[in-house]
Amino acid sequence: MDIDPNILVSIIVPTFNRSKYLEKTLKSVKNQSLQNWECIIVDDGSTDNTAAVVEKISGEDQRFQYYIRSKDFAKGACGARNYGFVKSRGKYIQWLDDDDLLSENKLELQVQKLEEADLKQFTTCDWDVYWEGKDFEPHNVIDDDEVLLPQDFFNSLVKRETYVPPHAYLIPRALAALAGPWNIHLSINQDAEYFTRIILVSNGLVNTKGCRVLYGVHDGERISSSFNSKNLASLIYGYKLIQAHLKLRDVQAKSFMKWKLRKLLLLFGKSDKELIRNNKYLFIENGVYPSRYTYYITRYKIFKIVMPWYKRYFK
């Protein structure tokens, strides 16, 4: 089908001191086959040459808009995203971090998919992490012709042992407005909490074939923060919120919660015993018992040894 040329997509890019990656990200936006877009870059207080990079590209193409995050919005990636959303005008919202990449046909194919879909559906596509010289290995949470409702979505995450980076999605603006803003009180795992709200107010997730996104992996930290023990409190708070959202909508996703909380216990059960202990009821409610940490870690180590051997000889 032909896409209505008046349909506008808003691409929102929060950034902080990542100019060495940002230029490549913005080029992946400029190369989109869909022409009617606006790219809103929100600077969270960079001290590098971010302004020069953005001003150069926006001088060549006025679809790029550069903003310094307003003081009325919280510092950090979530506050920058929320400010970008307020500044945006598009029918569809494309969240994009400052070191991630979109295939040239990503917006065109996903807009086409959503124009043919239910008004309250959103879409995803294949993705992979990337670094120099890495071949693309597709990951996805959904098969081509499926419509994933909330419970199916969380079950699929567990079954495939995967996640979905935010820029794989394209979201109708009305759906994003209904779900509410990004949670500024989370320093990590904000995307899991945010997209839990998105899928819970949607009529399901659909897949778009033929396009893909790349998720940047570097030695430095991403704007959203690094994954370390300092952020355990935020991770736990995020999962408490996710569980509350699920309960409010009467969605059963205990296998997802158990999977995520067990991973947390394996990572932090030794280094952050007190924080784990203070939140033990969240773990126990979802079938994960902090007192069994030694058992879990032993079983995990055995699994890591046995599984490669099993795959080699029996698959």
mmCIF file of C-alpha atoms in Angstrom:
data_model
loop_
_atom_site.group_PDB
_atom_site.id
_atom_site.type_symbol
_atom_site.label_atom_id
_atom_site.label_comp_id
_atom_site.label_asym_id
_atom_site.label_seq_id
_atom_site.Cartn_x
_atom_site.Cartn_y
_atom_site.Cartn_z
ATOM 1 C CA MET A 1 0.000 0.000 0.000
ATOM 2 C CA ASP A 2 1.037 3.612 -0.542
ATOM 3 C CA ILE A 3 1.731 5.565 2.644
ATOM 4 C CA ASP A 4 -0.096 8.845 3.145
ATOM 5 C CA PRO A 5 2.684 11.429 2.597
ATOM 6 C CA ASN A 6 1.237 13.558 5.409
ATOM 7 C CA ILE A 7 2.003 10.929 8.065
ATOM 8 C CA LEU A 8 4.822 12.227 10.262
ATOM 9 C CA VAL A 9 7.144 10.044 12.357
ATOM 10 C CA SER A 10 8.874 11.616 15.362
ATOM 11 C CA ILE A 11 12.297 10.155 16.139
ATOM 12 C CA ILE A 12 13.359 11.106 19.672
ATOM 13 C CA VAL A 13 17.056 10.836 20.554
ATOM 14 C CA PRO A 14 18.270 11.615 24.097
ATOM 15 C CA THR A 15 22.026 12.171 24.241
ATOM 16 C CA PHE A 16 24.806 12.890 26.702
ATOM 17 C CA ASN A 17 28.497 13.117 25.754
ATOM 18 C CA ARG A 18 28.251 10.534 22.975
ATOM 19 C CA SER A 19 29.207 12.654 19.964
ATOM 20 C CA LYS A 20 31.557 9.970 18.632
ATOM 21 C CA TYR A 21 28.568 7.630 18.170
ATOM 22 C CA LEU A 22 25.783 10.161 17.634
ATOM 23 C CA GLU A 23 26.824 11.182 14.127
ATOM 24 C CA LYS A 24 26.502 7.610 12.838
ATOM 25 C CA THR A 25 23.123 7.244 14.548
ATOM 26 C CA LEU A 26 21.812 10.426 12.929
ATOM 27 C CA LYS A 27 23.078 9.298 9.534
ATOM 28 C CA SER A 28 20.968 6.148 9.894
ATOM 29 C CA VAL A 29 18.000 8.490 10.415
ATOM 30 C CA LYS A 30 18.884 10.700 7.445
ATOM 31 C CA ASN A 31 19.121 7.625 5.196
ATOM 32 C CA GLN A 32 15.536 6.535 5.877
ATOM 33 C CA SER A 33 13.508 5.706 2.766
ATOM 34 C CA LEU A 34 10.484 7.290 4.465
ATOM 35 C CA GLN A 35 10.999 11.012 4.024
ATOM 36 C CA ASN A 36 8.383 12.598 6.287
ATOM 37 C CA TRP A 37 10.012 12.507 9.713
ATOM 38 C CA GLU A 38 11.320 14.847 12.362
ATOM 39 C CA CYS A 39 14.312 13.934 14.510
ATOM 40 C CA ILE A 40 14.307 15.568 17.927
ATOM 41 C CA ILE A 41 17.706 15.420 19.620
ATOM 42 C CA VAL A 42 17.552 16.275 23.325
ATOM 43 C CA ASP A 43 20.902 17.075 24.920
ATOM 44 C CA ASP A 44 21.019 16.163 28.606
ATOM 45 C CA GLY A 45 23.900 18.544 29.340
ATOM 46 C CA SER A 46 26.779 17.308 27.182
ATOM 47 C CA THR A 47 30.234 18.837 27.652
ATOM 48 C CA ASP A 48 31.805 17.321 24.517
ATOM 49 C CA ASN A 49 31.251 18.482 20.922
ATOM 50 C CA THR A 50 27.693 17.146 20.677
ATOM 51 C CA ALA A 51 26.332 20.603 19.821
ATOM 52 C CA ALA A 52 28.754 20.979 16.904
ATOM 53 C CA VAL A 53 27.878 17.533 15.526
ATOM 54 C CA VAL A 54 24.136 18.201 15.683
ATOM 55 C CA GLU A 55 24.324 21.778 14.428
ATOM 56 C CA LYS A 56 26.262 20.620 11.366
ATOM 57 C CA ILE A 57 23.702 17.986 10.390
ATOM 58 C CA SER A 58 20.678 20.162 11.294
ATOM 59 C CA GLY A 59 22.140 22.969 9.185
ATOM 60 C CA GLU A 60 22.085 20.617 6.211
ATOM 61 C CA ASP A 61 18.669 19.105 6.998
ATOM 62 C CA GLN A 62 16.029 21.021 8.953
ATOM 63 C CA ARG A 63 14.191 17.837 9.858
ATOM 64 C CA PHE A 64 16.789 17.512 12.642
ATOM 65 C CA GLN A 65 15.885 19.633 15.673
ATOM 66 C CA TYR A 66 18.308 20.226 18.551
ATOM 67 C CA TYR A 67 17.126 21.000 22.084
ATOM 68 C CA ILE A 68 18.799 21.343 25.446
ATOM 69 C CA ARG A 69 16.668 19.519 28.008
ATOM 70 C CA SER A 70 14.442 22.000 29.820
ATOM 71 C CA LYS A 71 15.038 22.400 33.552
ATOM 72 C CA ASP A 72 11.334 21.614 33.969
ATOM 73 C CA PHE A 73 12.185 18.011 33.068
ATOM 74 C CA ALA A 74 14.298 15.682 35.198
ATOM 75 C CA LYS A 75 17.953 15.124 34.401
ATOM 76 C CA GLY A 76 18.722 11.819 32.729
ATOM 77 C CA ALA A 77 17.633 9.776 29.727
ATOM 78 C CA CYS A 78 14.012 9.466 30.830
ATOM 79 C CA GLY A 79 13.589 13.186 31.430
ATOM 80 C CA ALA A 80 15.170 13.903 28.038
ATOM 81 C CA ARG A 81 12.820 11.443 26.334
ATOM 82 C CA ASN A 82 9.801 12.991 28.033
ATOM 83 C CA TYR A 83 10.882 16.461 26.911
ATOM 84 C CA GLY A 84 11.381 15.173 23.376
ATOM 85 C CA PHE A 85 7.880 13.706 23.360
ATOM 86 C CA VAL A 86 6.394 17.067 24.351
ATOM 87 C CA LYS A 87 8.271 18.721 21.478
ATOM 88 C CA SER A 88 7.223 16.063 18.946
ATOM 89 C CA ARG A 89 4.301 16.217 16.519
ATOM 90 C CA GLY A 90 4.334 12.825 14.798
ATOM 91 C CA LYS A 91 1.572 10.256 14.480
ATOM 92 C CA TYR A 92 4.172 7.603 15.288
ATOM 93 C CA ILE A 93 6.992 7.649 17.837
ATOM 94 C CA GLN A 94 10.432 6.148 17.254
ATOM 95 C CA TRP A 95 12.605 6.044 20.381
ATOM 96 C CA LEU A 96 16.297 5.922 19.491
ATOM 97 C CA ASP A 97 19.383 5.990 21.720
ATOM 98 C CA ASP A 98 22.434 7.949 20.641
ATOM 99 C CA ASP A 99 24.526 4.941 19.599
ATOM 100 C CA ASP A 100 21.921 2.735 17.926
ATOM 101 C CA LEU A 101 21.158 2.273 14.225
ATOM 102 C CA LEU A 102 18.081 1.787 12.039
ATOM 103 C CA SER A 103 18.005 0.002 8.683
ATOM 104 C CA GLU A 104 17.114 2.352 5.821
ATOM 105 C CA ASN A 105 13.618 0.896 5.370
ATOM 106 C CA LYS A 106 12.733 0.624 9.058
ATOM 107 C CA LEU A 107 10.312 3.525 9.319
ATOM 108 C CA GLU A 108 8.731 2.951 5.910
ATOM 109 C CA LEU A 109 7.939 -0.714 6.515
ATOM 110 C CA GLN A 110 6.774 -0.220 10.091
ATOM 111 C CA VAL A 111 4.512 2.715 9.233
ATOM 112 C CA GLN A 112 3.037 0.637 6.435
ATOM 113 C CA LYS A 113 2.491 -2.245 8.877
ATOM 114 C CA LEU A 114 0.750 -0.058 11.446
ATOM 115 C CA GLU A 115 -1.412 1.703 8.878
ATOM 116 C CA GLU A 116 -2.787 -1.737 7.997
ATOM 117 C CA ALA A 117 -3.098 -2.851 11.643
ATOM 118 C CA ASP A 118 -5.420 -2.197 14.549
ATOM 119 C CA LEU A 119 -5.192 1.406 15.756
ATOM 120 C CA LYS A 120 -3.995 0.275 19.188
ATOM 121 C CA GLN A 121 -1.299 -2.129 18.018
ATOM 122 C CA PHE A 122 2.417 -1.406 17.866
ATOM 123 C CA THR A 123 5.208 -3.172 16.021
ATOM 124 C CA THR A 124 8.728 -4.526 16.383
ATOM 125 C CA CYS A 125 11.366 -6.019 14.074
ATOM 126 C CA ASP A 126 14.555 -8.097 14.057
ATOM 127 C CA TRP A 127 17.508 -6.734 16.027
ATOM 128 C CA ASP A 128 21.023 -7.589 17.091
ATOM 129 C CA VAL A 129 23.868 -6.133 19.115
ATOM 130 C CA TYR A 130 26.733 -4.829 17.030
ATOM 131 C CA TRP A 131 30.394 -3.958 17.085
ATOM 132 C CA GLU A 132 32.955 -3.557 14.344
ATOM 133 C CA GLY A 133 33.093 -6.639 12.120
ATOM 134 C CA LYS A 134 30.178 -8.509 13.733
ATOM 135 C CA ASP A 135 27.787 -10.388 11.428
ATOM 136 C CA PHE A 136 24.066 -9.761 11.938
ATOM 137 C CA GLU A 137 22.299 -12.497 13.928
ATOM 138 C CA PRO A 138 18.542 -11.800 14.088
ATOM 139 C CA HIS A 139 16.735 -11.791 17.413
ATOM 140 C CA ASN A 140 13.023 -11.292 17.882
ATOM 141 C CA VAL A 141 10.272 -11.908 20.388
ATOM 142 C CA ILE A 142 7.589 -12.697 17.804
ATOM 143 C CA ASP A 143 6.995 -14.781 14.686
ATOM 144 C CA ASP A 144 5.945 -13.167 11.418
ATOM 145 C CA ASP A 145 2.171 -13.534 11.549
ATOM 146 C CA GLU A 146 1.577 -13.489 15.296
ATOM 147 C CA VAL A 147 -0.179 -10.871 17.369
ATOM 148 C CA LEU A 148 1.305 -10.987 20.858
ATOM 149 C CA LEU A 149 -1.044 -9.995 23.656
ATOM 150 C CA PRO A 150 0.514 -9.128 27.042
ATOM 151 C CA GLN A 151 0.670 -12.610 28.562
ATOM 152 C CA ASP A 152 1.987 -14.093 25.303
ATOM 153 C CA PHE A 153 4.599 -11.334 25.084
ATOM 154 C CA PHE A 154 6.063 -12.058 28.516
ATOM 155 C CA ASN A 155 5.947 -15.811 27.943
ATOM 156 C CA SER A 156 7.799 -15.356 24.659
ATOM 157 C CA LEU A 157 10.535 -13.307 26.332
ATOM 158 C CA VAL A 158 11.132 -16.181 28.744
ATOM 159 C CA LYS A 159 10.910 -18.929 26.127
ATOM 160 C CA ARG A 160 13.371 -17.188 23.809
ATOM 161 C CA GLU A 161 15.490 -15.821 26.665
ATOM 162 C CA THR A 162 15.593 -12.454 24.974
ATOM 163 C CA TYR A 163 14.583 -8.830 25.300
ATOM 164 C CA VAL A 164 13.655 -6.094 22.838
ATOM 165 C CA PRO A 165 15.647 -2.840 22.586
ATOM 166 C CA PRO A 166 13.418 0.260 22.497
ATOM 167 C CA HIS A 167 14.372 1.295 18.967
ATOM 168 C CA ALA A 168 13.066 -1.992 17.508
ATOM 169 C CA TYR A 169 9.546 -0.724 18.181
ATOM 170 C CA LEU A 170 7.412 1.862 16.408
ATOM 171 C CA ILE A 171 4.528 3.154 18.525
ATOM 172 C CA PRO A 172 1.399 5.125 17.654
ATOM 173 C CA ARG A 173 1.521 8.457 19.434
ATOM 174 C CA ALA A 174 -1.926 7.867 20.926
ATOM 175 C CA LEU A 175 -0.691 4.641 22.516
ATOM 176 C CA ALA A 176 2.380 6.353 24.000
ATOM 177 C CA ALA A 177 0.181 9.118 25.424
ATOM 178 C CA LEU A 178 -2.150 6.539 26.957
ATOM 179 C CA ALA A 179 0.710 4.612 28.596
ATOM 180 C CA GLY A 180 2.241 7.740 30.133
ATOM 181 C CA PRO A 181 5.777 9.163 30.331
ATOM 182 C CA TRP A 182 9.054 7.398 31.001
ATOM 183 C CA ASN A 183 9.651 6.835 34.712
ATOM 184 C CA ILE A 184 12.280 9.352 35.866
ATOM 185 C CA HIS A 185 12.803 7.506 39.167
ATOM 186 C CA LEU A 186 14.435 4.502 37.490
ATOM 187 C CA SER A 187 18.158 4.658 36.741
ATOM 188 C CA ILE A 188 18.177 1.345 34.870
ATOM 189 C CA ASN A 189 15.617 -1.007 33.319
ATOM 190 C CA GLN A 190 13.427 1.967 32.373
ATOM 191 C CA ASP A 191 12.592 0.442 29.008
ATOM 192 C CA ALA A 192 11.189 -2.781 30.506
ATOM 193 C CA GLU A 193 8.882 -0.810 32.798
ATOM 194 C CA TYR A 194 7.867 1.608 30.023
ATOM 195 C CA PHE A 195 7.088 -1.052 27.426
ATOM 196 C CA THR A 196 5.180 -3.087 30.000
ATOM 197 C CA ARG A 197 2.803 -0.134 30.192
ATOM 198 C CA ILE A 198 2.741 0.171 26.406
ATOM 199 C CA ILE A 199 1.745 -3.440 25.777
ATOM 200 C CA LEU A 200 -0.800 -3.416 28.606
ATOM 201 C CA VAL A 201 -2.750 -0.546 27.017
ATOM 202 C CA SER A 202 -2.361 -1.923 23.479
ATOM 203 C CA ASN A 203 -4.265 -4.460 21.425
ATOM 204 C CA GLY A 204 -1.076 -6.405 20.883
ATOM 205 C CA LEU A 205 2.364 -6.402 19.290
ATOM 206 C CA VAL A 206 2.879 -7.273 15.613
ATOM 207 C CA ASN A 207 6.064 -7.974 13.678
ATOM 208 C CA THR A 208 7.401 -6.090 10.660
ATOM 209 C CA LYS A 209 9.418 -8.234 8.270
ATOM 210 C CA GLY A 210 12.276 -6.989 6.137
ATOM 211 C CA CYS A 211 13.816 -4.359 8.415
ATOM 212 C CA ARG A 212 16.113 -4.427 11.413
ATOM 213 C CA VAL A 213 17.896 -2.377 14.042
ATOM 214 C CA LEU A 214 21.326 -2.565 15.667
ATOM 215 C CA TYR A 215 21.983 -2.095 19.372
ATOM 216 C CA GLY A 216 25.353 -0.513 20.150
ATOM 217 C CA VAL A 217 27.730 -2.237 22.571
ATOM 218 C CA HIS A 218 30.774 -0.258 23.736
ATOM 219 C CA ASP A 219 33.228 -0.124 26.622
ATOM 220 C CA GLY A 220 31.682 3.137 27.860
ATOM 221 C CA GLU A 221 28.326 3.572 29.534
ATOM 222 C CA ARG A 222 25.099 4.142 27.625
ATOM 223 C CA ILE A 223 23.050 7.201 28.525
ATOM 224 C CA SER A 224 20.552 5.048 30.422
ATOM 225 C CA SER A 225 23.324 3.839 32.811
ATOM 226 C CA SER A 226 25.489 0.777 33.222
ATOM 227 C CA PHE A 227 24.446 -2.592 34.590
ATOM 228 C CA ASN A 228 26.184 -2.878 37.960
ATOM 229 C CA SER A 229 25.407 -3.540 41.592
ATOM 230 C CA LYS A 230 24.891 0.171 42.287
ATOM 231 C CA ASN A 231 21.698 -0.001 40.272
ATOM 232 C CA LEU A 232 20.236 -3.062 41.991
ATOM 233 C CA ALA A 233 17.766 -0.939 43.979
ATOM 234 C CA SER A 234 16.463 0.570 40.738
ATOM 235 C CA LEU A 235 16.190 -2.859 39.130
ATOM 236 C CA ILE A 236 14.178 -4.190 42.059
ATOM 237 C CA TYR A 237 11.961 -1.098 42.080
ATOM 238 C CA GLY A 238 11.414 -1.511 38.341
ATOM 239 C CA TYR A 239 10.301 -5.115 38.752
ATOM 240 C CA LYS A 240 7.985 -4.120 41.592
ATOM 241 C CA LEU A 241 6.373 -1.602 39.252
ATOM 242 C CA ILE A 242 6.129 -4.148 36.442
ATOM 243 C CA GLN A 243 4.465 -6.629 38.779
ATOM 244 C CA ALA A 244 2.022 -3.952 39.970
ATOM 245 C CA HIS A 245 1.130 -3.043 36.361
ATOM 246 C CA LEU A 246 0.545 -6.698 35.532
ATOM 247 C CA LYS A 247 -1.634 -7.288 38.587
ATOM 248 C CA LEU A 248 -3.695 -4.188 37.833
ATOM 249 C CA ARG A 249 -4.501 -5.575 34.371
ATOM 250 C CA ASP A 250 -4.895 -9.150 35.662
ATOM 251 C CA VAL A 251 -2.072 -10.432 33.445
ATOM 252 C CA GLN A 252 -0.291 -13.589 34.578
ATOM 253 C CA ALA A 253 3.470 -13.380 33.976
ATOM 254 C CA LYS A 254 4.981 -15.213 36.941
ATOM 255 C CA SER A 255 7.427 -17.139 34.727
ATOM 256 C CA PHE A 256 8.819 -13.812 33.483
ATOM 257 C CA MET A 257 9.167 -12.402 36.989
ATOM 258 C CA LYS A 258 10.771 -15.618 38.241
ATOM 259 C CA TRP A 259 13.252 -15.625 35.344
ATOM 260 C CA LYS A 260 14.275 -12.005 35.895
ATOM 261 C CA LEU A 261 14.485 -12.190 39.689
ATOM 262 C CA ARG A 262 16.519 -15.387 39.596
ATOM 263 C CA LYS A 263 19.009 -13.628 37.301
ATOM 264 C CA LEU A 264 19.181 -10.760 39.794
ATOM 265 C CA LEU A 265 19.848 -13.159 42.640
ATOM 266 C CA LEU A 266 22.625 -14.884 40.682
ATOM 267 C CA LEU A 267 24.242 -11.529 39.907
ATOM 268 C CA PHE A 268 23.858 -9.816 43.267
ATOM 269 C CA GLY A 269 23.078 -12.521 45.824
ATOM 270 C CA LYS A 270 26.624 -12.451 47.182
ATOM 271 C CA SER A 271 27.569 -8.776 46.819
ATOM 272 C CA ASP A 272 24.278 -7.167 47.920
ATOM 273 C CA LYS A 273 22.850 -9.550 50.480
ATOM 274 C CA GLU A 274 21.185 -6.861 52.583
ATOM 275 C CA LEU A 275 19.268 -5.280 49.717
ATOM 276 C CA ILE A 276 18.167 -8.704 48.506
ATOM 277 C CA ARG A 277 17.098 -9.607 52.041
ATOM 278 C CA ASN A 278 15.133 -6.361 52.428
ATOM 279 C CA ASN A 279 13.162 -7.244 49.306
ATOM 280 C CA LYS A 280 12.929 -10.976 49.900
ATOM 281 C CA TYR A 281 9.122 -11.072 49.701
ATOM 282 C CA LEU A 282 9.189 -9.923 46.066
ATOM 283 C CA PHE A 283 11.524 -12.824 45.286
ATOM 284 C CA ILE A 284 9.618 -15.387 47.357
ATOM 285 C CA GLU A 285 6.248 -14.353 45.895
ATOM 286 C CA ASN A 286 7.626 -15.226 42.470
ATOM 287 C CA GLY A 287 9.186 -18.549 43.437
ATOM 288 C CA VAL A 288 12.771 -17.378 43.959
ATOM 289 C CA TYR A 289 14.231 -18.005 47.420
ATOM 290 C CA PRO A 290 17.250 -15.882 48.454
ATOM 291 C CA SER A 291 18.159 -18.436 51.125
ATOM 292 C CA ARG A 292 18.875 -20.925 48.312
ATOM 293 C CA TYR A 293 21.487 -18.740 46.631
ATOM 294 C CA THR A 294 24.226 -21.386 46.930
ATOM 295 C CA TYR A 295 21.962 -23.976 45.297
ATOM 296 C CA TYR A 296 21.048 -21.618 42.437
ATOM 297 C CA ILE A 297 24.634 -20.614 41.730
ATOM 298 C CA THR A 298 25.862 -24.236 41.815
ATOM 299 C CA ARG A 299 23.123 -25.342 39.435
ATOM 300 C CA TYR A 300 23.906 -22.439 37.111
ATOM 301 C CA LYS A 301 27.617 -23.310 36.989
ATOM 302 C CA ILE A 302 26.817 -26.949 36.203
ATOM 303 C CA PHE A 303 24.433 -25.823 33.465
ATOM 304 C CA LYS A 304 27.136 -23.648 31.883
ATOM 305 C CA ILE A 305 29.474 -26.647 31.751
ATOM 306 C CA VAL A 306 26.974 -29.254 30.545
ATOM 307 C CA MET A 307 24.921 -27.287 27.994
ATOM 308 C CA PRO A 308 27.682 -26.745 25.370
ATOM 309 C CA TRP A 309 28.485 -30.462 25.523
ATOM 310 C CA TYR A 310 24.779 -31.365 25.187
ATOM 311 C CA LYS A 311 24.324 -29.079 22.179
ATOM 312 C CA ARG A 312 27.396 -30.510 20.506
ATOM 313 C CA TYR A 313 26.419 -34.172 20.779
ATOM 314 C CA PHE A 314 22.612 -34.215 20.895
ATOM 315 C CA LYS A 315 21.497 -31.354 18.641
#
